[in-house]
Amino acid sequence: MDFAADRETESLRAEVRAFVREHLTSDVRERVASTGDYHDREFHTALAERGWVGAHWTVEEGGRGLDRAKTDVVYEELASAGAPTEGLAITQIVGEAVRRVGTAEQRERLLAPICRGELVLALGYTEPGSGSDLASVRTRAARDGAGWVVDGQKIFTTLGNVADYVFLLARTDPDAPKHAGLTTFLVPTASAGFSAAPILTLSGQRTNVTYYSGVRVGDDARVGEVGQGWEIVNVALAFERGGEFAAQLRRLVDAAVAWGHDEERGDETRFRGRLGRAVASAEVSRLLGVRASWSRGSAEAGAVEGAMAKVYGTEALLRESRSLLDATGVQGVRNRGTAGAAAGGELQHLYRESQIATIYGGTSEVLLTLIAQQRLGLPRGRRRPPP
Ligand SMILES: Cc1cc2nc3c(=O)[nH]c(=O)nc-3n(C[C@H](O)[C@H](O)[C@H](O)COP(=O)(O)OP(=O)(O)OC[C@H]3O[C@@H](n4cnc5c(N)ncnc54)[C@H](O)[C@@H]3O)c2cc1C
């Protein structure tokens, strides 16, 4: 099997690298660092102008019709450069759900504006007390004439402060079994009764608590059938998890190599050993990501492959960033922008990011359970012995 990319894909890679040099300016980086939002409207619009928002969606939908391999190259290069792509990633996850289960009217209304960079979407699943056990969400959407009224609170709604819509998982039937009483909605953030308050994470990234107080939406805000929310969220989750952490590992390796050169410590055997292991982890992570992407033709397979890529990539990022940071000694703990910071503070920043990466999109423990059950066929949990 030939793993090498074809010439067209490599030329796309060069195009993305040139784009990054032109558009990922110090102004963009400063805006991202000061707001904590890993999204920048100006940068996002420039991405859309190239056709890289919804890149693999069909031309009729507003996309560029790129195949999976080429689309992955675009994401890989943007992420490796540390570009603010959270808006791109989350919007496309929700967009996939709209493509699959949205009405013709919703697809018409939303997909082309998404591809033009005019709409940014956030994910509103998690609640205080309902993270891993997502099916227990309590935010309520109740029938109100022809529409719905939403009341409740979500936590960790990343980009909920800048997005145009939140893709909300809400309980529509409190009497149904917990997985069956859920429905998904696209709630406009401009709605009366919606608000967002910041949560700053360890890496400086902002996420939000979002509040819904008597928020009224029409029935055209509902995505999919009433009671189908659990299935829809699970399809969307399969698209959320993948090999994006390979690019973070590549950033880590690049930063460590730069430090090795700067400090003329690159020859030390201990450092070289650590670097070698990080390079190997980055490559394994990349290959698992390619497999996850390839297997997305089937949502069920994609869920397991995506979970494998996510657990491996995030745990490797945690392990290798800690190991390389240790090698840099006291300079390693200095922040980005601080004089004398090892590798410009990049290793330390990636180490902090790795702590939360093992949590969002499903924690490592929960995803390992999913892999054990769905791939290895292991039982759900220890059963009580019969009395
Ligand atoms: C930076 C960041 C951004 C996020 N962005 C979003 C977003 O945009 N939208 C959104 O909806 N959510 C978002 N999340 C939420 C994220 O998906 C949840 O934090 C995650 O699913 C874990 O849920 P929890 O925080 O409630 O932890 P809990 O579920 O309470 O877990 C606590 C601990 O218990 C363990 N645990 C829980 N259940 C089990 C089990 N069955 N078996 C073994 N161990 C278990 C977990 O692994 C974890 O270590 C984000 C989170 C973070 C940190």
PDB file of C-alpha atoms and ligand atoms in Angstrom, residues 90 123-127 129-133 155-158 201 205 207 356 359-366 369, ligand 1:
ATOM      1  CA  ILE A  90     -17.448  22.850  15.514  1.00  0.00           C
ATOM      2  CA  LEU A 123     -22.338  22.639  20.561  1.00  0.00           C
ATOM      3  CA  GLY A 124     -24.660  22.776  23.577  1.00  0.00           C
ATOM      4  CA  TYR A 125     -24.734  19.238  24.950  1.00  0.00           C
ATOM      5  CA  THR A 126     -23.014  19.228  28.345  1.00  0.00           C
ATOM      6  CA  GLU A 127     -24.734  20.396  31.538  1.00  0.00           C
ATOM      7  CA  GLY A 129     -24.007  16.969  36.144  1.00  0.00           C
ATOM      8  CA  SER A 130     -24.540  15.672  32.594  1.00  0.00           C
ATOM      9  CA  GLY A 131     -21.215  15.296  30.797  1.00  0.00           C
ATOM     10  CA  SER A 132     -20.194  11.687  30.323  1.00  0.00           C
ATOM     11  CA  ASP A 133     -23.759  10.691  31.160  1.00  0.00           C
ATOM     12  CA  ILE A 155     -21.810  24.259  30.590  1.00  0.00           C
ATOM     13  CA  PHE A 156     -18.682  24.211  28.392  1.00  0.00           C
ATOM     14  CA  THR A 157     -20.521  25.675  25.376  1.00  0.00           C
ATOM     15  CA  THR A 158     -17.324  26.545  23.528  1.00  0.00           C
ATOM     16  CA  THR A 201      -9.572  26.872  31.090  1.00  0.00           C
ATOM     17  CA  GLN A 205      -8.966  28.969  26.120  1.00  0.00           C
ATOM     18  CA  THR A 207     -15.507  28.242  26.969  1.00  0.00           C
ATOM     19  CA  ILE A 356      -8.078  19.458  28.824  1.00  0.00           C
ATOM     20  CA  ILE A 359     -11.650  15.643  28.633  1.00  0.00           C
ATOM     21  CA  TYR A 360     -13.592  17.410  25.864  1.00  0.00           C
ATOM     22  CA  GLY A 361     -15.278  15.365  23.155  1.00  0.00           C
ATOM     23  CA  GLY A 362     -15.446  12.433  25.623  1.00  0.00           C
ATOM     24  CA  THR A 363     -12.968  11.617  28.411  1.00  0.00           C
ATOM     25  CA  SER A 364     -10.309   8.960  27.935  1.00  0.00           C
ATOM     26  CA  GLU A 365     -11.983   6.641  30.463  1.00  0.00           C
ATOM     27  CA  VAL A 366     -15.343   6.850  28.738  1.00  0.00           C
ATOM     28  CA  THR A 369     -15.023   1.817  27.638  1.00  0.00           C
TER      29      THR A 369
HETATM   30  C1  LIG B   1     -12.249  22.886  27.197  1.00  0.00           C
HETATM   31  C2  LIG B   1     -13.534  22.147  27.079  1.00  0.00           C
HETATM   32  C3  LIG B   1     -14.365  22.401  26.003  1.00  0.00           C
HETATM   33  C4  LIG B   1     -15.594  21.740  25.886  1.00  0.00           C
HETATM   34  N1  LIG B   1     -16.439  22.080  24.862  1.00  0.00           N
HETATM   35  C5  LIG B   1     -17.689  21.565  24.856  1.00  0.00           C
HETATM   36  C6  LIG B   1     -18.645  22.047  23.905  1.00  0.00           C
HETATM   37  O1  LIG B   1     -18.340  22.889  23.053  1.00  0.00           O
HETATM   38  N2  LIG B   1     -19.926  21.583  23.997  1.00  0.00           N
HETATM   39  C7  LIG B   1     -20.307  20.654  24.920  1.00  0.00           C
HETATM   40  O2  LIG B   1     -21.473  20.284  24.943  1.00  0.00           O
HETATM   41  N3  LIG B   1     -19.412  20.164  25.823  1.00  0.00           N
HETATM   42  C8  LIG B   1     -18.125  20.619  25.812  1.00  0.00           C
HETATM   43  N4  LIG B   1     -17.226  20.166  26.756  1.00  0.00           N
HETATM   44  C9  LIG B   1     -17.676  19.211  27.757  1.00  0.00           C
HETATM   45  C10 LIG B   1     -17.013  17.852  27.696  1.00  0.00           C
HETATM   46  O3  LIG B   1     -17.488  17.093  26.626  1.00  0.00           O
HETATM   47  C11 LIG B   1     -17.243  17.207  29.068  1.00  0.00           C
HETATM   48  O4  LIG B   1     -16.475  17.941  30.009  1.00  0.00           O
HETATM   49  C12 LIG B   1     -16.832  15.758  29.108  1.00  0.00           C
HETATM   50  O5  LIG B   1     -17.693  14.966  28.327  1.00  0.00           O
HETATM   51  C13 LIG B   1     -16.803  15.207  30.548  1.00  0.00           C
HETATM   52  O6  LIG B   1     -17.984  15.489  31.215  1.00  0.00           O
HETATM   53  P1  LIG B   1     -17.941  16.158  32.671  1.00  0.00           P
HETATM   54  O7  LIG B   1     -17.088  17.379  32.599  1.00  0.00           O
HETATM   55  O8  LIG B   1     -19.335  16.314  33.155  1.00  0.00           O
HETATM   56  O9  LIG B   1     -17.167  15.107  33.591  1.00  0.00           O
HETATM   57  P2  LIG B   1     -17.807  13.819  34.258  1.00  0.00           P
HETATM   58  O10 LIG B   1     -18.643  13.109  33.274  1.00  0.00           O
HETATM   59  O11 LIG B   1     -18.425  14.212  35.546  1.00  0.00           O
HETATM   60  O12 LIG B   1     -16.503  12.960  34.533  1.00  0.00           O
HETATM   61  C14 LIG B   1     -15.659  13.158  35.671  1.00  0.00           C
HETATM   62  C15 LIG B   1     -14.648  12.026  35.705  1.00  0.00           C
HETATM   63  O13 LIG B   1     -15.321  10.758  35.866  1.00  0.00           O
HETATM   64  C16 LIG B   1     -14.962   9.878  34.809  1.00  0.00           C
HETATM   65  N5  LIG B   1     -16.124   9.086  34.413  1.00  0.00           N
HETATM   66  C17 LIG B   1     -17.389   9.539  34.182  1.00  0.00           C
HETATM   67  N6  LIG B   1     -18.186   8.528  33.798  1.00  0.00           N
HETATM   68  C18 LIG B   1     -17.410   7.412  33.774  1.00  0.00           C
HETATM   69  C19 LIG B   1     -17.654   6.046  33.444  1.00  0.00           C
HETATM   70  N7  LIG B   1     -18.870   5.625  33.051  1.00  0.00           N
HETATM   71  N8  LIG B   1     -16.623   5.165  33.514  1.00  0.00           N
HETATM   72  C20 LIG B   1     -15.373   5.587  33.901  1.00  0.00           C
HETATM   73  N9  LIG B   1     -15.090   6.874  34.231  1.00  0.00           N
HETATM   74  C21 LIG B   1     -16.096   7.775  34.171  1.00  0.00           C
HETATM   75  C22 LIG B   1     -14.507  10.768  33.660  1.00  0.00           C
HETATM   76  O14 LIG B   1     -13.612  10.077  32.796  1.00  0.00           O
HETATM   77  C23 LIG B   1     -13.827  11.909  34.401  1.00  0.00           C
HETATM   78  O15 LIG B   1     -12.504  11.556  34.716  1.00  0.00           O
HETATM   79  C24 LIG B   1     -15.978  20.780  26.870  1.00  0.00           C
HETATM   80  C25 LIG B   1     -15.115  20.494  27.943  1.00  0.00           C
HETATM   81  C26 LIG B   1     -13.914  21.176  28.057  1.00  0.00           C
HETATM   82  C27 LIG B   1     -13.019  20.858  29.229  1.00  0.00           C
END
